[in-house]
PDB file of N, CA and C in Angstrom:
ATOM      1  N   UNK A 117      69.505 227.497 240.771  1.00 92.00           N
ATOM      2  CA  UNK A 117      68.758 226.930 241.876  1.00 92.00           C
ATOM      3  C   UNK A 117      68.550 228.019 242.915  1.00 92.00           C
ATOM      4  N   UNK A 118      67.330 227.674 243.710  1.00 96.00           N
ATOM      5  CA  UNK A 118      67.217 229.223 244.362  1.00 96.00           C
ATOM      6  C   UNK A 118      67.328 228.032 245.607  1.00 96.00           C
ATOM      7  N   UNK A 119      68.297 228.974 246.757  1.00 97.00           N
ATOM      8  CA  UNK A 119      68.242 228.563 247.891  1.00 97.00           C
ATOM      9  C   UNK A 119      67.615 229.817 249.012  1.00 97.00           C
ATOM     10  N   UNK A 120      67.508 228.895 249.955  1.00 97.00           N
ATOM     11  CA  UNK A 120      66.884 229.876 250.955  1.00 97.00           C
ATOM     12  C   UNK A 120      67.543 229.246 251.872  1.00 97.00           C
ATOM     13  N   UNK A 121      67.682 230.498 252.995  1.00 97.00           N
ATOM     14  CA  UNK A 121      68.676 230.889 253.698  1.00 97.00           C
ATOM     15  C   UNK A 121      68.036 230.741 255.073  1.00 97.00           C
ATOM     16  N   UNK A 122      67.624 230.296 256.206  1.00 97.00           N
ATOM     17  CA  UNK A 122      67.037 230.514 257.515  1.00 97.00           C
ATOM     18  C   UNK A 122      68.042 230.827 258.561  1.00 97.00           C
ATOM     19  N   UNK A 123      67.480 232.148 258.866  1.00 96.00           N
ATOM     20  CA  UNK A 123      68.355 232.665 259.873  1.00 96.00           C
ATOM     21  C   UNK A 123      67.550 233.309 261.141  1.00 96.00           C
ATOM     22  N   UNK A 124      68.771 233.178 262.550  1.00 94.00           N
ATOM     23  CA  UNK A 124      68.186 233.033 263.430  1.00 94.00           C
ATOM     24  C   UNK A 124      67.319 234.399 263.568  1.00 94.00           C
ATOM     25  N   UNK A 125      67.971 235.659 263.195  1.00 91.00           N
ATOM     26  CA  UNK A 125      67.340 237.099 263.481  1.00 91.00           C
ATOM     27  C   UNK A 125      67.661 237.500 262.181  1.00 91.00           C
ATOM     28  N   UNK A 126      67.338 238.898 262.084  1.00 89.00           N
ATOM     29  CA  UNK A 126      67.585 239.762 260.997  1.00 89.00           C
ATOM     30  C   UNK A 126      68.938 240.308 260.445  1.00 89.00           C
ATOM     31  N   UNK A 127      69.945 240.226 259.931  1.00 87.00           N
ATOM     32  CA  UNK A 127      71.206 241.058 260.216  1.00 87.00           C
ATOM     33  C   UNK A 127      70.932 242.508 259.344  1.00 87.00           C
ATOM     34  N   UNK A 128      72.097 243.553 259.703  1.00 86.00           N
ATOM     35  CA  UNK A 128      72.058 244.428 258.699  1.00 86.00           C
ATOM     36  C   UNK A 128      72.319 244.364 257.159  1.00 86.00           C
ATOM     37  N   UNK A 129      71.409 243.903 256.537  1.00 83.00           N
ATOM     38  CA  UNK A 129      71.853 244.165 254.992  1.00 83.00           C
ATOM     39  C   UNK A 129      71.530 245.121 253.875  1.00 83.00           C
ATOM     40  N   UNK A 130      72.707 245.740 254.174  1.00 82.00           N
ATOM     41  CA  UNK A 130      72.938 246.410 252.960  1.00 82.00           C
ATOM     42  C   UNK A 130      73.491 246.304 251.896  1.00 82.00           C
ATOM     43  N   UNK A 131      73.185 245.664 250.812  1.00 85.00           N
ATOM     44  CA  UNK A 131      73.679 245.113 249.684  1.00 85.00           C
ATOM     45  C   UNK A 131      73.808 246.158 248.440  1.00 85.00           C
ATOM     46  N   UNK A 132      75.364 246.695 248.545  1.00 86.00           N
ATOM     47  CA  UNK A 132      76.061 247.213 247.042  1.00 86.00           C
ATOM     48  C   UNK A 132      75.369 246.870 245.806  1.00 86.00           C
ATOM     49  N   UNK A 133      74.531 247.830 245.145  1.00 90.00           N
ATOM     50  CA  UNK A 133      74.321 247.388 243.860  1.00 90.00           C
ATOM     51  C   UNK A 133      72.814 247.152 243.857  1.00 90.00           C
ATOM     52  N   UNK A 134      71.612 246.823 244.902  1.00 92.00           N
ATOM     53  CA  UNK A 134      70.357 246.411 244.508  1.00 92.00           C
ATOM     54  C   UNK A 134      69.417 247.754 245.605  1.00 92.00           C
ATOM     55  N   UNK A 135      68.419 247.877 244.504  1.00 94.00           N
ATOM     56  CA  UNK A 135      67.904 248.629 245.587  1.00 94.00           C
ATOM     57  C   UNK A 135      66.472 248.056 246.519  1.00 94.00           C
ATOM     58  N   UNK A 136      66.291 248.440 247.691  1.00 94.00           N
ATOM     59  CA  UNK A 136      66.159 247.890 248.876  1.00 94.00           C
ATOM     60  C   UNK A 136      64.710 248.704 248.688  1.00 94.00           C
ATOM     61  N   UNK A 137      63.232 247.382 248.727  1.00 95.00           N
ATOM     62  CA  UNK A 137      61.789 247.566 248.522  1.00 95.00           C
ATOM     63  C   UNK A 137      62.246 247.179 250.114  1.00 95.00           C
ATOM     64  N   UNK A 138      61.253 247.705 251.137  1.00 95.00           N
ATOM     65  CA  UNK A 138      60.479 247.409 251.945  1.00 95.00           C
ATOM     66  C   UNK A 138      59.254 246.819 251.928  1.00 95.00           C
ATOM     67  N   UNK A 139      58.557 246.141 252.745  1.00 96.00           N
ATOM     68  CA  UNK A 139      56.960 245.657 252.712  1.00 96.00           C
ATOM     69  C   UNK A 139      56.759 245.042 253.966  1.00 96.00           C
ATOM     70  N   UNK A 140      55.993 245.022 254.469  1.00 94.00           N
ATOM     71  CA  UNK A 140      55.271 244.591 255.924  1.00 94.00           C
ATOM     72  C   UNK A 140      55.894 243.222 256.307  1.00 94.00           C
ATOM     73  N   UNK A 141      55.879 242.655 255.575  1.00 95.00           N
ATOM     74  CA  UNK A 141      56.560 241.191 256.266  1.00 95.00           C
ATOM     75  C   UNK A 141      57.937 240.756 255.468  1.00 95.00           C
ATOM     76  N   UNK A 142      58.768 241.503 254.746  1.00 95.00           N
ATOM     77  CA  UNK A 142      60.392 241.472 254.487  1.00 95.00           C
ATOM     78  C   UNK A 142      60.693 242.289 253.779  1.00 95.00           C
ATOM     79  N   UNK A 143      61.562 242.188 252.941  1.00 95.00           N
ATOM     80  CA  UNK A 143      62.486 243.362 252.119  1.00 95.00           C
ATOM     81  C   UNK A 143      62.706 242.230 250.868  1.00 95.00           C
ATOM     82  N   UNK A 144      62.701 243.318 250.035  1.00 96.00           N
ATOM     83  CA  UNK A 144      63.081 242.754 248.520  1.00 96.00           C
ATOM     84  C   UNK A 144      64.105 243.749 247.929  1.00 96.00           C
ATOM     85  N   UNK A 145      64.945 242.714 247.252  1.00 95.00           N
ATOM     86  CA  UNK A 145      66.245 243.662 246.790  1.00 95.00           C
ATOM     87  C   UNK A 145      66.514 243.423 245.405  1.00 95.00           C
ATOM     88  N   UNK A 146      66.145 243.968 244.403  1.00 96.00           N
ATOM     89  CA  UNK A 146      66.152 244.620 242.972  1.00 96.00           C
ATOM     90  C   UNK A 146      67.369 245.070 242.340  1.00 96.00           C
ATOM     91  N   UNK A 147      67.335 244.261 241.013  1.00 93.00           N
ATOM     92  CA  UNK A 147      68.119 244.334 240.363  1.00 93.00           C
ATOM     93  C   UNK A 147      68.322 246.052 239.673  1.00 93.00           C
ATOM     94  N   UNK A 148      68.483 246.833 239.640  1.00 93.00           N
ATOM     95  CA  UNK A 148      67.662 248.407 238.973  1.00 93.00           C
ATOM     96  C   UNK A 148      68.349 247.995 237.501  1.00 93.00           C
ATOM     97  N   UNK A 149      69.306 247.445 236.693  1.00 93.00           N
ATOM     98  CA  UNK A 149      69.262 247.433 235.636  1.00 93.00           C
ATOM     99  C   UNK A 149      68.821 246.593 235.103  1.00 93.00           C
ATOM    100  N   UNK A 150      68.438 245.187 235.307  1.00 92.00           N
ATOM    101  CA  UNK A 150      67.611 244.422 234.989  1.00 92.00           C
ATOM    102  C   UNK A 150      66.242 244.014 235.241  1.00 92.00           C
ATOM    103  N   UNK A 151      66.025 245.578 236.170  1.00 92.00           N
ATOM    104  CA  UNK A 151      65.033 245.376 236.864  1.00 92.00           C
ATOM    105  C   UNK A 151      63.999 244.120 237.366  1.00 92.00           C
ATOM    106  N   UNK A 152      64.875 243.622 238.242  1.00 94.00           N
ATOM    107  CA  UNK A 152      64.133 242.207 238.646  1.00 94.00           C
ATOM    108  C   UNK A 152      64.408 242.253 239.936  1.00 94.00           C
ATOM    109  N   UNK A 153      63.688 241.393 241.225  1.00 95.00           N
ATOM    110  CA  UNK A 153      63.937 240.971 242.206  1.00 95.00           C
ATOM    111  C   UNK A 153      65.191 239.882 241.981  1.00 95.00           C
ATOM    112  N   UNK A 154      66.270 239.979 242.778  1.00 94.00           N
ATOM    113  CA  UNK A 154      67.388 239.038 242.791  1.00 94.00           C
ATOM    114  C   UNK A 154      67.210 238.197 244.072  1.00 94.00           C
ATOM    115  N   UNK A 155      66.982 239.286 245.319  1.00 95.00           N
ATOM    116  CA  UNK A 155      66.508 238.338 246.630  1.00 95.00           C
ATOM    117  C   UNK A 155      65.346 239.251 247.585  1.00 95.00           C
ATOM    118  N   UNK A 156      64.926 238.346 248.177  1.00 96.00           N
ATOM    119  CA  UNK A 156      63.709 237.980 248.805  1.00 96.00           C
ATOM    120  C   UNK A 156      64.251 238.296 250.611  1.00 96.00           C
ATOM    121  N   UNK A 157      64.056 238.624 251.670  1.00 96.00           N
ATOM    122  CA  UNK A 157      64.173 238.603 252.800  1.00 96.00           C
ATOM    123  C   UNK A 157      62.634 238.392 253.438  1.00 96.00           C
ATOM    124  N   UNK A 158      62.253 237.338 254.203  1.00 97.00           N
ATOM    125  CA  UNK A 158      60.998 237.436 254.356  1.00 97.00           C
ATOM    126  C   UNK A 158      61.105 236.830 256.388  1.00 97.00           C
ATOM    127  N   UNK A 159      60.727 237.701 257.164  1.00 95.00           N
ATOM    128  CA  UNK A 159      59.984 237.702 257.824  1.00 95.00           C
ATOM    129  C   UNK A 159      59.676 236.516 258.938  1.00 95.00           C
ATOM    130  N   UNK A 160      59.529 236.161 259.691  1.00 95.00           N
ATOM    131  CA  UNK A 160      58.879 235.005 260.100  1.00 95.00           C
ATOM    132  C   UNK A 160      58.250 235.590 261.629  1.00 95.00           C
ATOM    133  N   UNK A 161      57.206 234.948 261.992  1.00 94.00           N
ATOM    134  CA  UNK A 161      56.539 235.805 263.266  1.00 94.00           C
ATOM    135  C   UNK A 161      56.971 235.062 264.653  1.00 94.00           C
ATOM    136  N   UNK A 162      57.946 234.306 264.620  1.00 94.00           N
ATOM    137  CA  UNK A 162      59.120 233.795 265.668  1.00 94.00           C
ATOM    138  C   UNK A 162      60.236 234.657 265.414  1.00 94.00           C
ATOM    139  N   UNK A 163      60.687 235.502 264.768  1.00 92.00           N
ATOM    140  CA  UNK A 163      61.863 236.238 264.755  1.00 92.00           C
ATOM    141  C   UNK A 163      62.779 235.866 263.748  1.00 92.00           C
ATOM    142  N   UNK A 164      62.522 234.384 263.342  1.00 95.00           N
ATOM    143  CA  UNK A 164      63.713 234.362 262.337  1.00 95.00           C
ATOM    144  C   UNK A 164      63.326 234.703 261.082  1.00 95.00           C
ATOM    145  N   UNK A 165      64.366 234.338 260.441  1.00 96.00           N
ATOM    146  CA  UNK A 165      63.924 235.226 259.098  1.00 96.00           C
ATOM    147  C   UNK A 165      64.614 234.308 257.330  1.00 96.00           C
ATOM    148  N   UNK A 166      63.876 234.103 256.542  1.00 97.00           N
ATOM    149  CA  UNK A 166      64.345 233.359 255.634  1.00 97.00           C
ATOM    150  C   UNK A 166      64.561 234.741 254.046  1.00 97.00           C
ATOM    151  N   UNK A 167      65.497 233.867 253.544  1.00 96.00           N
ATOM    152  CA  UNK A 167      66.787 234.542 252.772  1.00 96.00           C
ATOM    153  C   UNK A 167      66.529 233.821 251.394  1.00 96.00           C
ATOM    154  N   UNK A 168      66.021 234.205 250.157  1.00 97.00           N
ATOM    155  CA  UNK A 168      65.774 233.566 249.217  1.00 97.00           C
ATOM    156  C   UNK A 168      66.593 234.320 247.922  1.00 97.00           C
ATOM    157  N   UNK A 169      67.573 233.253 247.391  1.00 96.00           N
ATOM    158  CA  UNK A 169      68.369 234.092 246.833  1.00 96.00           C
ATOM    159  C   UNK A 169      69.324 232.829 245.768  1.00 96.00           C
ATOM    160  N   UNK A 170      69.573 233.130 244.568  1.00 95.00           N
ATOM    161  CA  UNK A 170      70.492 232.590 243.745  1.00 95.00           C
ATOM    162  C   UNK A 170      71.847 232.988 243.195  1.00 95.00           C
ATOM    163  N   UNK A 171      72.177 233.903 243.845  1.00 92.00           N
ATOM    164  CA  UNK A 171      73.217 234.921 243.870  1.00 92.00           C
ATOM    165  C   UNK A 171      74.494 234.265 244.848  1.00 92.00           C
ATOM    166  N   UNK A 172      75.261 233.597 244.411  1.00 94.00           N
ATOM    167  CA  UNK A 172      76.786 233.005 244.933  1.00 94.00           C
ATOM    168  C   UNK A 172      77.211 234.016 246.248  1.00 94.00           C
ATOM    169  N   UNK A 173      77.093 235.489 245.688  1.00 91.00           N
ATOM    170  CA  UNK A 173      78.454 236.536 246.614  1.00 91.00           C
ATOM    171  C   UNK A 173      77.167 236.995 247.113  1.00 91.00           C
ATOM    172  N   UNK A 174      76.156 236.870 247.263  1.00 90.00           N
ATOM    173  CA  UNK A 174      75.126 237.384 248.097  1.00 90.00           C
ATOM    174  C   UNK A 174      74.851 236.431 249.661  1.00 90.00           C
ATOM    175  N   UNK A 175      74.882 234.950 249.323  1.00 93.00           N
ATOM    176  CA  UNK A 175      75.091 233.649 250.055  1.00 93.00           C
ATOM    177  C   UNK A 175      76.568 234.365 250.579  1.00 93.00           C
ATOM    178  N   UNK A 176      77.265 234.305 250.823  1.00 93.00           N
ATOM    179  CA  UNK A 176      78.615 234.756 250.956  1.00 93.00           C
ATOM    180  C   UNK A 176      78.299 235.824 251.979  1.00 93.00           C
ATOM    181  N   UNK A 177      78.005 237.145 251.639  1.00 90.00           N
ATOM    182  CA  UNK A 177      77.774 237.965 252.240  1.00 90.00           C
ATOM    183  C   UNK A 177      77.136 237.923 253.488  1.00 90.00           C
ATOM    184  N   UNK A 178      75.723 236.975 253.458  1.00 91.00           N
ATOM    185  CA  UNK A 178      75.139 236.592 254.136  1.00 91.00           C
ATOM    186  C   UNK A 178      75.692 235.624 255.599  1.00 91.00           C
ATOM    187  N   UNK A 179      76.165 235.144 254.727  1.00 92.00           N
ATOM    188  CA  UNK A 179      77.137 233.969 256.204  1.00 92.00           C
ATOM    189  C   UNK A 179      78.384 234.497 256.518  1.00 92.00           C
ATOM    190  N   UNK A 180      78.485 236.283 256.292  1.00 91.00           N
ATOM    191  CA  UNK A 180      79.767 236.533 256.808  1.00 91.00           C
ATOM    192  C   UNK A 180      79.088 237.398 258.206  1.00 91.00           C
ATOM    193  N   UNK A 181      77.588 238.112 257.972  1.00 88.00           N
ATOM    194  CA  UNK A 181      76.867 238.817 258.952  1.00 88.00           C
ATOM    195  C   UNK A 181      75.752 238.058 259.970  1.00 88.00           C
ATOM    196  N   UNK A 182      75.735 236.632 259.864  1.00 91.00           N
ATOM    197  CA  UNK A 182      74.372 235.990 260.384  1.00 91.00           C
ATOM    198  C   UNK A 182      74.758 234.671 260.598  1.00 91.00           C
ATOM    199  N   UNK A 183      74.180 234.169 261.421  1.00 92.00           N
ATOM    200  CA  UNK A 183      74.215 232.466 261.860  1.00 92.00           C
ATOM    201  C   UNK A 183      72.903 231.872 261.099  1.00 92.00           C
ATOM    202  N   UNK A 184      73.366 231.015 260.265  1.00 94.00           N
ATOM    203  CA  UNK A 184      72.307 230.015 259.516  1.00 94.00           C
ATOM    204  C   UNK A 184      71.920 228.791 260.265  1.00 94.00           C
ATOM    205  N   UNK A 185      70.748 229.107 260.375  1.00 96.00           N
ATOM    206  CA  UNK A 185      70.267 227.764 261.022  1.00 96.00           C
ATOM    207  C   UNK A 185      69.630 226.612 260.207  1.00 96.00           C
ATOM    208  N   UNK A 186      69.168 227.031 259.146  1.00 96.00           N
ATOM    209  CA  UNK A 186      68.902 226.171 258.303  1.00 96.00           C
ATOM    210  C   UNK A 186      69.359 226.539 256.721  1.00 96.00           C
ATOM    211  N   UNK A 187      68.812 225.488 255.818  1.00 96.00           N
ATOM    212  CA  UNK A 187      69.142 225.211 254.550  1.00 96.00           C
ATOM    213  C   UNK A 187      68.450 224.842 253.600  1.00 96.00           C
ATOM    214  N   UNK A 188      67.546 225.449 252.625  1.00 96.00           N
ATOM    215  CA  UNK A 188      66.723 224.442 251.940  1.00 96.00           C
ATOM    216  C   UNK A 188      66.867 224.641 250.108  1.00 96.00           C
ATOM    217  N   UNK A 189      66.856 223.988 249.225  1.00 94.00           N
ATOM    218  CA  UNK A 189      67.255 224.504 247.599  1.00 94.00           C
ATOM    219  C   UNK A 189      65.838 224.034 247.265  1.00 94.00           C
ATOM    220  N   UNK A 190      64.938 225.150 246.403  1.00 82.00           N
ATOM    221  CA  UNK A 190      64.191 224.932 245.688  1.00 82.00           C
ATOM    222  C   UNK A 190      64.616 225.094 244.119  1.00 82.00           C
TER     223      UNK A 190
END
């Protein structure tokens, strides 16, 4: 299940292990040996920023650097 993550601002993430695409409105973070997108960071033009991701210790990571304001499972 992919959840997404809404958070109030941006935190620093640097995530061990994926490498880090930039693009105009978020960051995408890549698997390099399976070469796949694992998560999504996207942007919002109020400041906050949503977190799209199916990754357990990534969710984890996330709510150890950022205040979640919201919650949604697609």
């Amino acid at each position: 299940m992919i959840v997404e993550l809404v958070l109030r601002e941006l935190p620093n993430l640097e995530l061990e292990g994926y490498e880090k695409i930039e693009v105009p409105v978020g960051i995408l973070f890549a698997n390099p040996i399976e070469k796949r997108v694992d998560i999504i960071v996207k942007k919002h033009p109020d400041g906050r920023v949503s977190v799209f991701t199916d990754k357990a210790d990534v969710v984890k990571k996330i709510l150890e650097k950022a205040e979640v304001v919201d919650i949604h499972a697609k």
